[in-house]
Amino acid sequence: MRAPVRSLVAAVAASLIVGAVAAPHAQAGGPVGELQTSSVVVNSGNAVAVDSSGTVSVPASMFVSDWDGLASAGGTLYQGVSTTDNDRSVQLTGCEWPSSAARVSATCSMKGTLDGLKHSQAGTWNMSADAYGGLFLQHRHIDTAATFGVLRASKLVAGVGARPVKGQPVTLSGHLTRADWETHVDEDYAGKQVLVQFCASTCSAGATLTTDGNGRFRTTVSSAVVGLWRVSSAATADTAAPIPAWTAAVIW
């Protein structure tokens, strides 16, 4: 009768050992021990402006630390409520370490590629962050570690019809376009306000114009002092601000 008792004791002991080794995995998804993530940044803190190709590589970084060593880290870019409830998600790559023993803290640099974007996907996106401690027995997950914008890029050109002369009126005109991710061309940006300012030592409050159906604008300007005209347009919820356009200087 002793053999069955010994077998039972051995089986119970084995199950306890397995349970002790597996226990840390049950805590995956939350902070364990000293494993920490911080300073999560997407695209250096700026909105991601995507041209008419509808494709862009997005950089991201975060600081990770664990007294017991680091195994790996990563994250996901997504648009929606969470990493498990979203309209679109892209896995970040480029941040894994072959050994956790000698590395207890590091800045993890990653990137992910957004492609085939649709206009409905312009707006607010999120990044989740994941870090694994030594031997992958510890896991920290932050579902919304950073928020950033994915916006349609826009372009602005402007110029004057004649060489500006101090005190003389001149026609200033320009064209505003924005990226069409679905046709892969730059489309006319109609009905969008642009701000025209004159800048000498400082810039004036300026005048606001609205682009026509072809994305074009025109006005008559003049100045009594030497300077430049600056034309700009603000960002919207789905379109990035273009680089401001500057005209030729007023001459004597």
JSON list of C-alpha atoms in Angstrom, two decimals:
[
{"chain": "A", "resi": 1, "resn": "MET", "atom": "CA", "xyz": [0.00, 0.00, 0.00]},
{"chain": "A", "resi": 2, "resn": "ARG", "atom": "CA", "xyz": [3.00, 2.28, 0.38]},
{"chain": "A", "resi": 3, "resn": "ALA", "atom": "CA", "xyz": [3.59, 2.64, -3.35]},
{"chain": "A", "resi": 4, "resn": "PRO", "atom": "CA", "xyz": [0.24, 4.35, -4.08]},
{"chain": "A", "resi": 5, "resn": "VAL", "atom": "CA", "xyz": [0.81, 6.76, -1.15]},
{"chain": "A", "resi": 6, "resn": "ARG", "atom": "CA", "xyz": [4.27, 7.66, -2.43]},
{"chain": "A", "resi": 7, "resn": "SER", "atom": "CA", "xyz": [2.86, 8.23, -5.92]},
{"chain": "A", "resi": 8, "resn": "LEU", "atom": "CA", "xyz": [0.17, 10.53, -4.55]},
{"chain": "A", "resi": 9, "resn": "VAL", "atom": "CA", "xyz": [2.70, 12.57, -2.54]},
{"chain": "A", "resi": 10, "resn": "ALA", "atom": "CA", "xyz": [4.94, 12.90, -5.61]},
{"chain": "A", "resi": 11, "resn": "ALA", "atom": "CA", "xyz": [2.03, 14.03, -7.77]},
{"chain": "A", "resi": 12, "resn": "VAL", "atom": "CA", "xyz": [0.92, 16.68, -5.25]},
{"chain": "A", "resi": 13, "resn": "ALA", "atom": "CA", "xyz": [4.49, 17.96, -4.87]},
{"chain": "A", "resi": 14, "resn": "ALA", "atom": "CA", "xyz": [4.90, 18.21, -8.64]},
{"chain": "A", "resi": 15, "resn": "SER", "atom": "CA", "xyz": [1.68, 20.16, -9.01]},
{"chain": "A", "resi": 16, "resn": "LEU", "atom": "CA", "xyz": [2.80, 22.64, -6.32]},
{"chain": "A", "resi": 17, "resn": "ILE", "atom": "CA", "xyz": [6.11, 23.21, -8.09]},
{"chain": "A", "resi": 18, "resn": "VAL", "atom": "CA", "xyz": [4.42, 23.79, -11.44]},
{"chain": "A", "resi": 19, "resn": "GLY", "atom": "CA", "xyz": [1.95, 26.18, -9.83]},
{"chain": "A", "resi": 20, "resn": "ALA", "atom": "CA", "xyz": [4.74, 28.17, -8.18]},
{"chain": "A", "resi": 21, "resn": "VAL", "atom": "CA", "xyz": [6.60, 28.58, -11.49]},
{"chain": "A", "resi": 22, "resn": "ALA", "atom": "CA", "xyz": [3.46, 29.54, -13.41]},
{"chain": "A", "resi": 23, "resn": "ALA", "atom": "CA", "xyz": [2.13, 32.03, -10.84]},
{"chain": "A", "resi": 24, "resn": "PRO", "atom": "CA", "xyz": [3.81, 35.17, -12.29]},
{"chain": "A", "resi": 25, "resn": "HIS", "atom": "CA", "xyz": [2.07, 34.62, -15.63]},
{"chain": "A", "resi": 26, "resn": "ALA", "atom": "CA", "xyz": [-1.29, 34.99, -13.93]},
{"chain": "A", "resi": 27, "resn": "GLN", "atom": "CA", "xyz": [-0.37, 38.61, -13.21]},
{"chain": "A", "resi": 28, "resn": "ALA", "atom": "CA", "xyz": [0.35, 39.49, -16.84]},
{"chain": "A", "resi": 29, "resn": "GLY", "atom": "CA", "xyz": [-1.40, 42.66, -17.96]},
{"chain": "A", "resi": 30, "resn": "GLY", "atom": "CA", "xyz": [-0.58, 44.72, -14.86]},
{"chain": "A", "resi": 31, "resn": "PRO", "atom": "CA", "xyz": [2.54, 46.01, -13.09]},
{"chain": "A", "resi": 32, "resn": "VAL", "atom": "CA", "xyz": [4.63, 43.32, -11.37]},
{"chain": "A", "resi": 33, "resn": "GLY", "atom": "CA", "xyz": [7.51, 44.06, -9.01]},
{"chain": "A", "resi": 34, "resn": "GLU", "atom": "CA", "xyz": [9.64, 46.98, -10.20]},
{"chain": "A", "resi": 35, "resn": "LEU", "atom": "CA", "xyz": [8.88, 46.71, -13.92]},
{"chain": "A", "resi": 36, "resn": "GLN", "atom": "CA", "xyz": [8.04, 50.22, -15.14]},
{"chain": "A", "resi": 37, "resn": "THR", "atom": "CA", "xyz": [7.35, 52.09, -18.39]},
{"chain": "A", "resi": 38, "resn": "SER", "atom": "CA", "xyz": [7.35, 55.87, -18.81]},
{"chain": "A", "resi": 39, "resn": "SER", "atom": "CA", "xyz": [8.01, 58.75, -21.23]},
{"chain": "A", "resi": 40, "resn": "VAL", "atom": "CA", "xyz": [5.96, 57.19, -24.04]},
{"chain": "A", "resi": 41, "resn": "VAL", "atom": "CA", "xyz": [6.20, 59.47, -27.12]},
{"chain": "A", "resi": 42, "resn": "VAL", "atom": "CA", "xyz": [4.93, 59.08, -30.68]},
{"chain": "A", "resi": 43, "resn": "ASN", "atom": "CA", "xyz": [6.52, 61.06, -33.54]},
{"chain": "A", "resi": 44, "resn": "SER", "atom": "CA", "xyz": [8.39, 63.33, -31.11]},
{"chain": "A", "resi": 45, "resn": "GLY", "atom": "CA", "xyz": [5.06, 64.54, -29.73]},
{"chain": "A", "resi": 46, "resn": "ASN", "atom": "CA", "xyz": [3.80, 65.87, -33.08]},
{"chain": "A", "resi": 47, "resn": "ALA", "atom": "CA", "xyz": [0.82, 64.88, -35.18]},
{"chain": "A", "resi": 48, "resn": "VAL", "atom": "CA", "xyz": [1.65, 62.54, -38.06]},
{"chain": "A", "resi": 49, "resn": "ALA", "atom": "CA", "xyz": [1.00, 64.27, -41.40]},
{"chain": "A", "resi": 50, "resn": "VAL", "atom": "CA", "xyz": [0.48, 61.71, -44.17]},
{"chain": "A", "resi": 51, "resn": "ASP", "atom": "CA", "xyz": [0.87, 62.62, -47.85]},
{"chain": "A", "resi": 52, "resn": "SER", "atom": "CA", "xyz": [-1.28, 61.40, -50.73]},
{"chain": "A", "resi": 53, "resn": "SER", "atom": "CA", "xyz": [0.40, 57.99, -50.76]},
{"chain": "A", "resi": 54, "resn": "GLY", "atom": "CA", "xyz": [-1.60, 57.14, -47.65]},
{"chain": "A", "resi": 55, "resn": "THR", "atom": "CA", "xyz": [1.48, 55.46, -46.19]},
{"chain": "A", "resi": 56, "resn": "VAL", "atom": "CA", "xyz": [3.84, 56.63, -43.46]},
{"chain": "A", "resi": 57, "resn": "SER", "atom": "CA", "xyz": [6.40, 55.22, -41.03]},
{"chain": "A", "resi": 58, "resn": "VAL", "atom": "CA", "xyz": [5.65, 56.33, -37.48]},
{"chain": "A", "resi": 59, "resn": "PRO", "atom": "CA", "xyz": [8.45, 56.45, -34.86]},
{"chain": "A", "resi": 60, "resn": "ALA", "atom": "CA", "xyz": [7.78, 55.93, -31.16]},
{"chain": "A", "resi": 61, "resn": "SER", "atom": "CA", "xyz": [9.83, 55.56, -28.00]},
{"chain": "A", "resi": 62, "resn": "MET", "atom": "CA", "xyz": [9.47, 54.81, -24.30]},
{"chain": "A", "resi": 63, "resn": "PHE", "atom": "CA", "xyz": [11.66, 54.32, -21.24]},
{"chain": "A", "resi": 64, "resn": "VAL", "atom": "CA", "xyz": [11.57, 50.88, -19.62]},
{"chain": "A", "resi": 65, "resn": "SER", "atom": "CA", "xyz": [13.18, 49.67, -16.40]},
{"chain": "A", "resi": 66, "resn": "ASP", "atom": "CA", "xyz": [13.21, 46.59, -14.17]},
{"chain": "A", "resi": 67, "resn": "TRP", "atom": "CA", "xyz": [15.65, 45.74, -11.37]},
{"chain": "A", "resi": 68, "resn": "ASP", "atom": "CA", "xyz": [15.47, 42.11, -12.40]},
{"chain": "A", "resi": 69, "resn": "GLY", "atom": "CA", "xyz": [16.44, 42.90, -15.99]},
{"chain": "A", "resi": 70, "resn": "LEU", "atom": "CA", "xyz": [14.49, 43.50, -19.19]},
{"chain": "A", "resi": 71, "resn": "ALA", "atom": "CA", "xyz": [13.42, 40.89, -21.71]},
{"chain": "A", "resi": 72, "resn": "SER", "atom": "CA", "xyz": [11.61, 42.92, -24.37]},
{"chain": "A", "resi": 73, "resn": "ALA", "atom": "CA", "xyz": [9.21, 45.80, -25.00]},
{"chain": "A", "resi": 74, "resn": "GLY", "atom": "CA", "xyz": [6.85, 46.91, -27.71]},
{"chain": "A", "resi": 75, "resn": "GLY", "atom": "CA", "xyz": [3.53, 48.51, -28.44]},
{"chain": "A", "resi": 76, "resn": "THR", "atom": "CA", "xyz": [0.63, 48.97, -30.82]},
{"chain": "A", "resi": 77, "resn": "LEU", "atom": "CA", "xyz": [-0.72, 51.99, -32.70]},
{"chain": "A", "resi": 78, "resn": "TYR", "atom": "CA", "xyz": [-4.49, 51.88, -32.92]},
{"chain": "A", "resi": 79, "resn": "GLN", "atom": "CA", "xyz": [-7.60, 53.94, -33.59]},
{"chain": "A", "resi": 80, "resn": "GLY", "atom": "CA", "xyz": [-10.54, 53.12, -31.38]},
{"chain": "A", "resi": 81, "resn": "VAL", "atom": "CA", "xyz": [-11.49, 52.39, -27.80]},
{"chain": "A", "resi": 82, "resn": "SER", "atom": "CA", "xyz": [-8.71, 49.95, -26.91]},
{"chain": "A", "resi": 83, "resn": "THR", "atom": "CA", "xyz": [-6.25, 47.45, -28.34]},
{"chain": "A", "resi": 84, "resn": "THR", "atom": "CA", "xyz": [-9.04, 44.87, -28.34]},
{"chain": "A", "resi": 85, "resn": "ASP", "atom": "CA", "xyz": [-11.81, 47.21, -29.60]},
{"chain": "A", "resi": 86, "resn": "ASN", "atom": "CA", "xyz": [-10.51, 49.29, -32.49]},
{"chain": "A", "resi": 87, "resn": "ASP", "atom": "CA", "xyz": [-11.03, 50.14, -36.16]},
{"chain": "A", "resi": 88, "resn": "ARG", "atom": "CA", "xyz": [-7.37, 49.74, -37.10]},
{"chain": "A", "resi": 89, "resn": "SER", "atom": "CA", "xyz": [-4.22, 48.63, -35.33]},
{"chain": "A", "resi": 90, "resn": "VAL", "atom": "CA", "xyz": [-0.53, 48.32, -36.28]},
{"chain": "A", "resi": 91, "resn": "GLN", "atom": "CA", "xyz": [2.12, 46.52, -34.28]},
{"chain": "A", "resi": 92, "resn": "LEU", "atom": "CA", "xyz": [5.31, 48.45, -33.49]},
{"chain": "A", "resi": 93, "resn": "THR", "atom": "CA", "xyz": [8.61, 46.70, -34.14]},
{"chain": "A", "resi": 94, "resn": "GLY", "atom": "CA", "xyz": [12.30, 47.16, -33.41]},
{"chain": "A", "resi": 95, "resn": "CYS", "atom": "CA", "xyz": [12.59, 46.89, -29.62]},
{"chain": "A", "resi": 96, "resn": "GLU", "atom": "CA", "xyz": [13.66, 43.48, -28.36]},
{"chain": "A", "resi": 97, "resn": "TRP", "atom": "CA", "xyz": [16.74, 42.52, -26.38]},
{"chain": "A", "resi": 98, "resn": "PRO", "atom": "CA", "xyz": [18.40, 39.10, -26.63]},
{"chain": "A", "resi": 99, "resn": "SER", "atom": "CA", "xyz": [19.50, 39.12, -22.98]},
{"chain": "A", "resi": 100, "resn": "SER", "atom": "CA", "xyz": [17.78, 40.58, -19.93]},
{"chain": "A", "resi": 101, "resn": "ALA", "atom": "CA", "xyz": [20.54, 39.92, -17.42]},
{"chain": "A", "resi": 102, "resn": "ALA", "atom": "CA", "xyz": [22.73, 42.95, -18.14]},
{"chain": "A", "resi": 103, "resn": "ARG", "atom": "CA", "xyz": [20.03, 45.46, -19.04]},
{"chain": "A", "resi": 104, "resn": "VAL", "atom": "CA", "xyz": [17.94, 47.01, -16.27]},
{"chain": "A", "resi": 105, "resn": "SER", "atom": "CA", "xyz": [16.84, 50.24, -17.99]},
{"chain": "A", "resi": 106, "resn": "ALA", "atom": "CA", "xyz": [16.71, 51.47, -21.58]},
{"chain": "A", "resi": 107, "resn": "THR", "atom": "CA", "xyz": [14.98, 53.80, -23.97]},
{"chain": "A", "resi": 108, "resn": "CYS", "atom": "CA", "xyz": [13.16, 51.68, -26.49]},
{"chain": "A", "resi": 109, "resn": "SER", "atom": "CA", "xyz": [12.90, 53.11, -30.03]},
{"chain": "A", "resi": 110, "resn": "MET", "atom": "CA", "xyz": [10.30, 51.55, -32.32]},
{"chain": "A", "resi": 111, "resn": "LYS", "atom": "CA", "xyz": [8.43, 52.19, -35.53]},
{"chain": "A", "resi": 112, "resn": "GLY", "atom": "CA", "xyz": [5.26, 51.10, -37.25]},
{"chain": "A", "resi": 113, "resn": "THR", "atom": "CA", "xyz": [3.97, 51.56, -40.79]},
{"chain": "A", "resi": 114, "resn": "LEU", "atom": "CA", "xyz": [0.49, 52.91, -41.48]},
{"chain": "A", "resi": 115, "resn": "ASP", "atom": "CA", "xyz": [-0.61, 52.14, -45.03]},
{"chain": "A", "resi": 116, "resn": "GLY", "atom": "CA", "xyz": [-3.80, 52.01, -47.07]},
{"chain": "A", "resi": 117, "resn": "LEU", "atom": "CA", "xyz": [-5.27, 54.79, -44.93]},
{"chain": "A", "resi": 118, "resn": "LYS", "atom": "CA", "xyz": [-8.84, 55.98, -45.53]},
{"chain": "A", "resi": 119, "resn": "HIS", "atom": "CA", "xyz": [-10.16, 59.47, -44.85]},
{"chain": "A", "resi": 120, "resn": "SER", "atom": "CA", "xyz": [-12.35, 58.07, -42.07]},
{"chain": "A", "resi": 121, "resn": "GLN", "atom": "CA", "xyz": [-9.18, 57.06, -40.24]},
{"chain": "A", "resi": 122, "resn": "ALA", "atom": "CA", "xyz": [-7.86, 60.62, -39.96]},
{"chain": "A", "resi": 123, "resn": "GLY", "atom": "CA", "xyz": [-8.01, 61.99, -36.43]},
{"chain": "A", "resi": 124, "resn": "THR", "atom": "CA", "xyz": [-7.01, 60.76, -32.98]},
{"chain": "A", "resi": 125, "resn": "TRP", "atom": "CA", "xyz": [-4.97, 57.57, -32.57]},
{"chain": "A", "resi": 126, "resn": "ASN", "atom": "CA", "xyz": [-3.48, 55.90, -29.50]},
{"chain": "A", "resi": 127, "resn": "MET", "atom": "CA", "xyz": [-0.42, 53.88, -28.61]},
{"chain": "A", "resi": 128, "resn": "SER", "atom": "CA", "xyz": [-0.37, 50.99, -26.17]},
{"chain": "A", "resi": 129, "resn": "ALA", "atom": "CA", "xyz": [2.85, 50.01, -24.41]},
{"chain": "A", "resi": 130, "resn": "ASP", "atom": "CA", "xyz": [4.06, 46.59, -23.28]},
{"chain": "A", "resi": 131, "resn": "ALA", "atom": "CA", "xyz": [7.16, 45.63, -21.33]},
{"chain": "A", "resi": 132, "resn": "TYR", "atom": "CA", "xyz": [8.42, 42.23, -20.22]},
{"chain": "A", "resi": 133, "resn": "GLY", "atom": "CA", "xyz": [10.78, 41.76, -17.29]},
{"chain": "A", "resi": 134, "resn": "GLY", "atom": "CA", "xyz": [13.50, 39.15, -16.86]},
{"chain": "A", "resi": 135, "resn": "LEU", "atom": "CA", "xyz": [12.76, 35.79, -18.48]},
{"chain": "A", "resi": 136, "resn": "PHE", "atom": "CA", "xyz": [9.33, 37.11, -19.57]},
{"chain": "A", "resi": 137, "resn": "LEU", "atom": "CA", "xyz": [7.84, 36.30, -16.15]},
{"chain": "A", "resi": 138, "resn": "GLN", "atom": "CA", "xyz": [6.70, 39.89, -15.60]},
{"chain": "A", "resi": 139, "resn": "HIS", "atom": "CA", "xyz": [4.50, 41.92, -17.94]},
{"chain": "A", "resi": 140, "resn": "ARG", "atom": "CA", "xyz": [3.27, 45.51, -17.82]},
{"chain": "A", "resi": 141, "resn": "HIS", "atom": "CA", "xyz": [0.61, 46.68, -20.27]},
{"chain": "A", "resi": 142, "resn": "ILE", "atom": "CA", "xyz": [-0.73, 50.24, -20.66]},
{"chain": "A", "resi": 143, "resn": "ASP", "atom": "CA", "xyz": [-3.59, 50.34, -23.13]},
{"chain": "A", "resi": 144, "resn": "THR", "atom": "CA", "xyz": [-3.49, 54.11, -23.77]},
{"chain": "A", "resi": 145, "resn": "ALA", "atom": "CA", "xyz": [0.10, 55.14, -23.10]},
{"chain": "A", "resi": 146, "resn": "ALA", "atom": "CA", "xyz": [0.08, 58.03, -25.60]},
{"chain": "A", "resi": 147, "resn": "THR", "atom": "CA", "xyz": [-2.38, 59.83, -27.88]},
{"chain": "A", "resi": 148, "resn": "PHE", "atom": "CA", "xyz": [-1.49, 61.43, -31.21]},
{"chain": "A", "resi": 149, "resn": "GLY", "atom": "CA", "xyz": [-3.04, 62.66, -34.45]},
{"chain": "A", "resi": 150, "resn": "VAL", "atom": "CA", "xyz": [-2.89, 61.02, -37.87]},
{"chain": "A", "resi": 151, "resn": "LEU", "atom": "CA", "xyz": [-3.79, 63.79, -40.33]},
{"chain": "A", "resi": 152, "resn": "ARG", "atom": "CA", "xyz": [-4.00, 64.44, -44.06]},
{"chain": "A", "resi": 153, "resn": "ALA", "atom": "CA", "xyz": [-1.02, 66.55, -45.15]},
{"chain": "A", "resi": 154, "resn": "SER", "atom": "CA", "xyz": [-1.70, 69.91, -46.81]},
{"chain": "A", "resi": 155, "resn": "LYS", "atom": "CA", "xyz": [0.36, 72.23, -49.03]},
{"chain": "A", "resi": 156, "resn": "LEU", "atom": "CA", "xyz": [0.21, 75.98, -49.46]},
{"chain": "A", "resi": 157, "resn": "VAL", "atom": "CA", "xyz": [1.79, 78.13, -52.16]},
{"chain": "A", "resi": 158, "resn": "ALA", "atom": "CA", "xyz": [1.49, 81.92, -52.49]},
{"chain": "A", "resi": 159, "resn": "GLY", "atom": "CA", "xyz": [3.07, 84.74, -54.45]},
{"chain": "A", "resi": 160, "resn": "VAL", "atom": "CA", "xyz": [2.61, 88.23, -55.79]},
{"chain": "A", "resi": 161, "resn": "GLY", "atom": "CA", "xyz": [1.78, 89.10, -59.39]},
{"chain": "A", "resi": 162, "resn": "ALA", "atom": "CA", "xyz": [4.38, 91.86, -59.71]},
{"chain": "A", "resi": 163, "resn": "ARG", "atom": "CA", "xyz": [7.52, 92.98, -57.98]},
{"chain": "A", "resi": 164, "resn": "PRO", "atom": "CA", "xyz": [6.34, 94.66, -54.75]},
{"chain": "A", "resi": 165, "resn": "VAL", "atom": "CA", "xyz": [7.11, 98.36, -54.40]},
{"chain": "A", "resi": 166, "resn": "LYS", "atom": "CA", "xyz": [6.75, 100.28, -51.17]},
{"chain": "A", "resi": 167, "resn": "GLY", "atom": "CA", "xyz": [3.33, 101.93, -50.95]},
{"chain": "A", "resi": 168, "resn": "GLN", "atom": "CA", "xyz": [2.02, 100.44, -54.20]},
{"chain": "A", "resi": 169, "resn": "PRO", "atom": "CA", "xyz": [-0.84, 97.88, -54.33]},
{"chain": "A", "resi": 170, "resn": "VAL", "atom": "CA", "xyz": [-0.03, 94.41, -55.59]},
{"chain": "A", "resi": 171, "resn": "THR", "atom": "CA", "xyz": [-2.06, 91.23, -56.08]},
{"chain": "A", "resi": 172, "resn": "LEU", "atom": "CA", "xyz": [-1.27, 88.34, -53.76]},
{"chain": "A", "resi": 173, "resn": "SER", "atom": "CA", "xyz": [-2.69, 84.96, -54.73]},
{"chain": "A", "resi": 174, "resn": "GLY", "atom": "CA", "xyz": [-2.19, 81.33, -53.79]},
{"chain": "A", "resi": 175, "resn": "HIS", "atom": "CA", "xyz": [-3.40, 77.75, -53.81]},
{"chain": "A", "resi": 176, "resn": "LEU", "atom": "CA", "xyz": [-4.18, 75.34, -50.95]},
{"chain": "A", "resi": 177, "resn": "THR", "atom": "CA", "xyz": [-4.31, 71.56, -51.43]},
{"chain": "A", "resi": 178, "resn": "ARG", "atom": "CA", "xyz": [-4.48, 68.52, -49.18]},
{"chain": "A", "resi": 179, "resn": "ALA", "atom": "CA", "xyz": [-3.67, 64.83, -49.55]},
{"chain": "A", "resi": 180, "resn": "ASP", "atom": "CA", "xyz": [-6.34, 62.49, -50.83]},
{"chain": "A", "resi": 181, "resn": "TRP", "atom": "CA", "xyz": [-5.44, 59.07, -49.38]},
{"chain": "A", "resi": 182, "resn": "GLU", "atom": "CA", "xyz": [-7.99, 57.27, -51.52]},
{"chain": "A", "resi": 183, "resn": "THR", "atom": "CA", "xyz": [-7.16, 58.66, -54.98]},
{"chain": "A", "resi": 184, "resn": "HIS", "atom": "CA", "xyz": [-3.46, 59.25, -54.10]},
{"chain": "A", "resi": 185, "resn": "VAL", "atom": "CA", "xyz": [-3.32, 62.82, -55.43]},
{"chain": "A", "resi": 186, "resn": "ASP", "atom": "CA", "xyz": [-3.37, 66.27, -53.82]},
{"chain": "A", "resi": 187, "resn": "GLU", "atom": "CA", "xyz": [-6.89, 67.66, -54.07]},
{"chain": "A", "resi": 188, "resn": "ASP", "atom": "CA", "xyz": [-8.00, 71.31, -54.05]},
{"chain": "A", "resi": 189, "resn": "TYR", "atom": "CA", "xyz": [-8.84, 72.36, -50.50]},
{"chain": "A", "resi": 190, "resn": "ALA", "atom": "CA", "xyz": [-12.02, 74.39, -50.99]},
{"chain": "A", "resi": 191, "resn": "GLY", "atom": "CA", "xyz": [-13.72, 76.56, -48.37]},
{"chain": "A", "resi": 192, "resn": "LYS", "atom": "CA", "xyz": [-10.70, 76.71, -46.05]},
{"chain": "A", "resi": 193, "resn": "GLN", "atom": "CA", "xyz": [-9.61, 79.90, -44.34]},
{"chain": "A", "resi": 194, "resn": "VAL", "atom": "CA", "xyz": [-6.10, 81.28, -44.83]},
{"chain": "A", "resi": 195, "resn": "LEU", "atom": "CA", "xyz": [-4.48, 84.11, -42.91]},
{"chain": "A", "resi": 196, "resn": "VAL", "atom": "CA", "xyz": [-2.50, 86.81, -44.75]},
{"chain": "A", "resi": 197, "resn": "GLN", "atom": "CA", "xyz": [-0.10, 88.78, -42.54]},
{"chain": "A", "resi": 198, "resn": "PHE", "atom": "CA", "xyz": [2.50, 91.45, -43.25]},
{"chain": "A", "resi": 199, "resn": "CYS", "atom": "CA", "xyz": [5.71, 90.94, -41.32]},
{"chain": "A", "resi": 200, "resn": "ALA", "atom": "CA", "xyz": [8.42, 93.51, -40.70]},
{"chain": "A", "resi": 201, "resn": "SER", "atom": "CA", "xyz": [9.93, 93.49, -37.19]},
{"chain": "A", "resi": 202, "resn": "THR", "atom": "CA", "xyz": [6.70, 91.74, -36.13]},
{"chain": "A", "resi": 203, "resn": "CYS", "atom": "CA", "xyz": [3.72, 90.28, -37.99]},
{"chain": "A", "resi": 204, "resn": "SER", "atom": "CA", "xyz": [0.42, 92.12, -38.25]},
{"chain": "A", "resi": 205, "resn": "ALA", "atom": "CA", "xyz": [-2.91, 90.68, -37.09]},
{"chain": "A", "resi": 206, "resn": "GLY", "atom": "CA", "xyz": [-3.61, 90.04, -40.75]},
{"chain": "A", "resi": 207, "resn": "ALA", "atom": "CA", "xyz": [-6.69, 89.42, -42.86]},
{"chain": "A", "resi": 208, "resn": "THR", "atom": "CA", "xyz": [-8.60, 86.16, -43.30]},
{"chain": "A", "resi": 209, "resn": "LEU", "atom": "CA", "xyz": [-9.51, 84.85, -46.75]},
{"chain": "A", "resi": 210, "resn": "THR", "atom": "CA", "xyz": [-11.48, 81.75, -47.77]},
{"chain": "A", "resi": 211, "resn": "THR", "atom": "CA", "xyz": [-10.38, 79.51, -50.62]},
{"chain": "A", "resi": 212, "resn": "ASP", "atom": "CA", "xyz": [-12.75, 79.10, -53.56]},
{"chain": "A", "resi": 213, "resn": "GLY", "atom": "CA", "xyz": [-13.98, 75.83, -55.05]},
{"chain": "A", "resi": 214, "resn": "ASN", "atom": "CA", "xyz": [-10.55, 75.25, -56.61]},
{"chain": "A", "resi": 215, "resn": "GLY", "atom": "CA", "xyz": [-8.65, 75.87, -53.40]},
{"chain": "A", "resi": 216, "resn": "ARG", "atom": "CA", "xyz": [-7.45, 79.28, -54.62]},
{"chain": "A", "resi": 217, "resn": "PHE", "atom": "CA", "xyz": [-7.43, 82.71, -53.01]},
{"chain": "A", "resi": 218, "resn": "ARG", "atom": "CA", "xyz": [-6.58, 86.24, -54.15]},
{"chain": "A", "resi": 219, "resn": "THR", "atom": "CA", "xyz": [-6.37, 89.68, -52.55]},
{"chain": "A", "resi": 220, "resn": "THR", "atom": "CA", "xyz": [-4.77, 93.11, -53.04]},
{"chain": "A", "resi": 221, "resn": "VAL", "atom": "CA", "xyz": [-2.11, 94.17, -50.55]},
{"chain": "A", "resi": 222, "resn": "SER", "atom": "CA", "xyz": [0.29, 97.05, -50.04]},
{"chain": "A", "resi": 223, "resn": "SER", "atom": "CA", "xyz": [2.70, 98.28, -47.40]},
{"chain": "A", "resi": 224, "resn": "ALA", "atom": "CA", "xyz": [4.42, 101.50, -46.44]},
{"chain": "A", "resi": 225, "resn": "VAL", "atom": "CA", "xyz": [7.44, 99.72, -44.97]},
{"chain": "A", "resi": 226, "resn": "VAL", "atom": "CA", "xyz": [9.86, 97.02, -46.11]},
{"chain": "A", "resi": 227, "resn": "GLY", "atom": "CA", "xyz": [8.85, 93.48, -45.16]},
{"chain": "A", "resi": 228, "resn": "LEU", "atom": "CA", "xyz": [7.28, 90.17, -46.23]},
{"chain": "A", "resi": 229, "resn": "TRP", "atom": "CA", "xyz": [3.80, 88.75, -46.52]},
{"chain": "A", "resi": 230, "resn": "ARG", "atom": "CA", "xyz": [3.15, 85.51, -44.70]},
{"chain": "A", "resi": 231, "resn": "VAL", "atom": "CA", "xyz": [0.27, 83.20, -45.60]},
{"chain": "A", "resi": 232, "resn": "SER", "atom": "CA", "xyz": [-0.79, 80.37, -43.28]},
{"chain": "A", "resi": 233, "resn": "SER", "atom": "CA", "xyz": [-3.69, 78.03, -42.59]},
{"chain": "A", "resi": 234, "resn": "ALA", "atom": "CA", "xyz": [-4.60, 76.30, -39.33]},
{"chain": "A", "resi": 235, "resn": "ALA", "atom": "CA", "xyz": [-4.90, 72.57, -38.78]},
{"chain": "A", "resi": 236, "resn": "THR", "atom": "CA", "xyz": [-8.29, 70.90, -38.44]},
{"chain": "A", "resi": 237, "resn": "ALA", "atom": "CA", "xyz": [-9.41, 67.66, -36.81]},
{"chain": "A", "resi": 238, "resn": "ASP", "atom": "CA", "xyz": [-8.43, 65.66, -39.91]},
{"chain": "A", "resi": 239, "resn": "THR", "atom": "CA", "xyz": [-5.93, 67.85, -41.81]},
{"chain": "A", "resi": 240, "resn": "ALA", "atom": "CA", "xyz": [-2.49, 69.07, -40.75]},
{"chain": "A", "resi": 241, "resn": "ALA", "atom": "CA", "xyz": [-1.47, 72.71, -41.07]},
{"chain": "A", "resi": 242, "resn": "PRO", "atom": "CA", "xyz": [0.67, 73.41, -44.15]},
{"chain": "A", "resi": 243, "resn": "ILE", "atom": "CA", "xyz": [4.08, 75.02, -44.00]},
{"chain": "A", "resi": 244, "resn": "PRO", "atom": "CA", "xyz": [3.44, 78.80, -44.17]},
{"chain": "A", "resi": 245, "resn": "ALA", "atom": "CA", "xyz": [4.20, 80.50, -47.50]},
{"chain": "A", "resi": 246, "resn": "TRP", "atom": "CA", "xyz": [6.23, 83.72, -47.69]},
{"chain": "A", "resi": 247, "resn": "THR", "atom": "CA", "xyz": [6.18, 86.24, -50.55]},
{"chain": "A", "resi": 248, "resn": "ALA", "atom": "CA", "xyz": [8.95, 88.41, -51.96]},
{"chain": "A", "resi": 249, "resn": "ALA", "atom": "CA", "xyz": [10.10, 91.39, -49.89]},
{"chain": "A", "resi": 250, "resn": "VAL", "atom": "CA", "xyz": [8.72, 94.87, -50.45]},
{"chain": "A", "resi": 251, "resn": "ILE", "atom": "CA", "xyz": [11.41, 97.00, -52.07]},
{"chain": "A", "resi": 252, "resn": "TRP", "atom": "CA", "xyz": [11.94, 100.75, -52.12]}
]
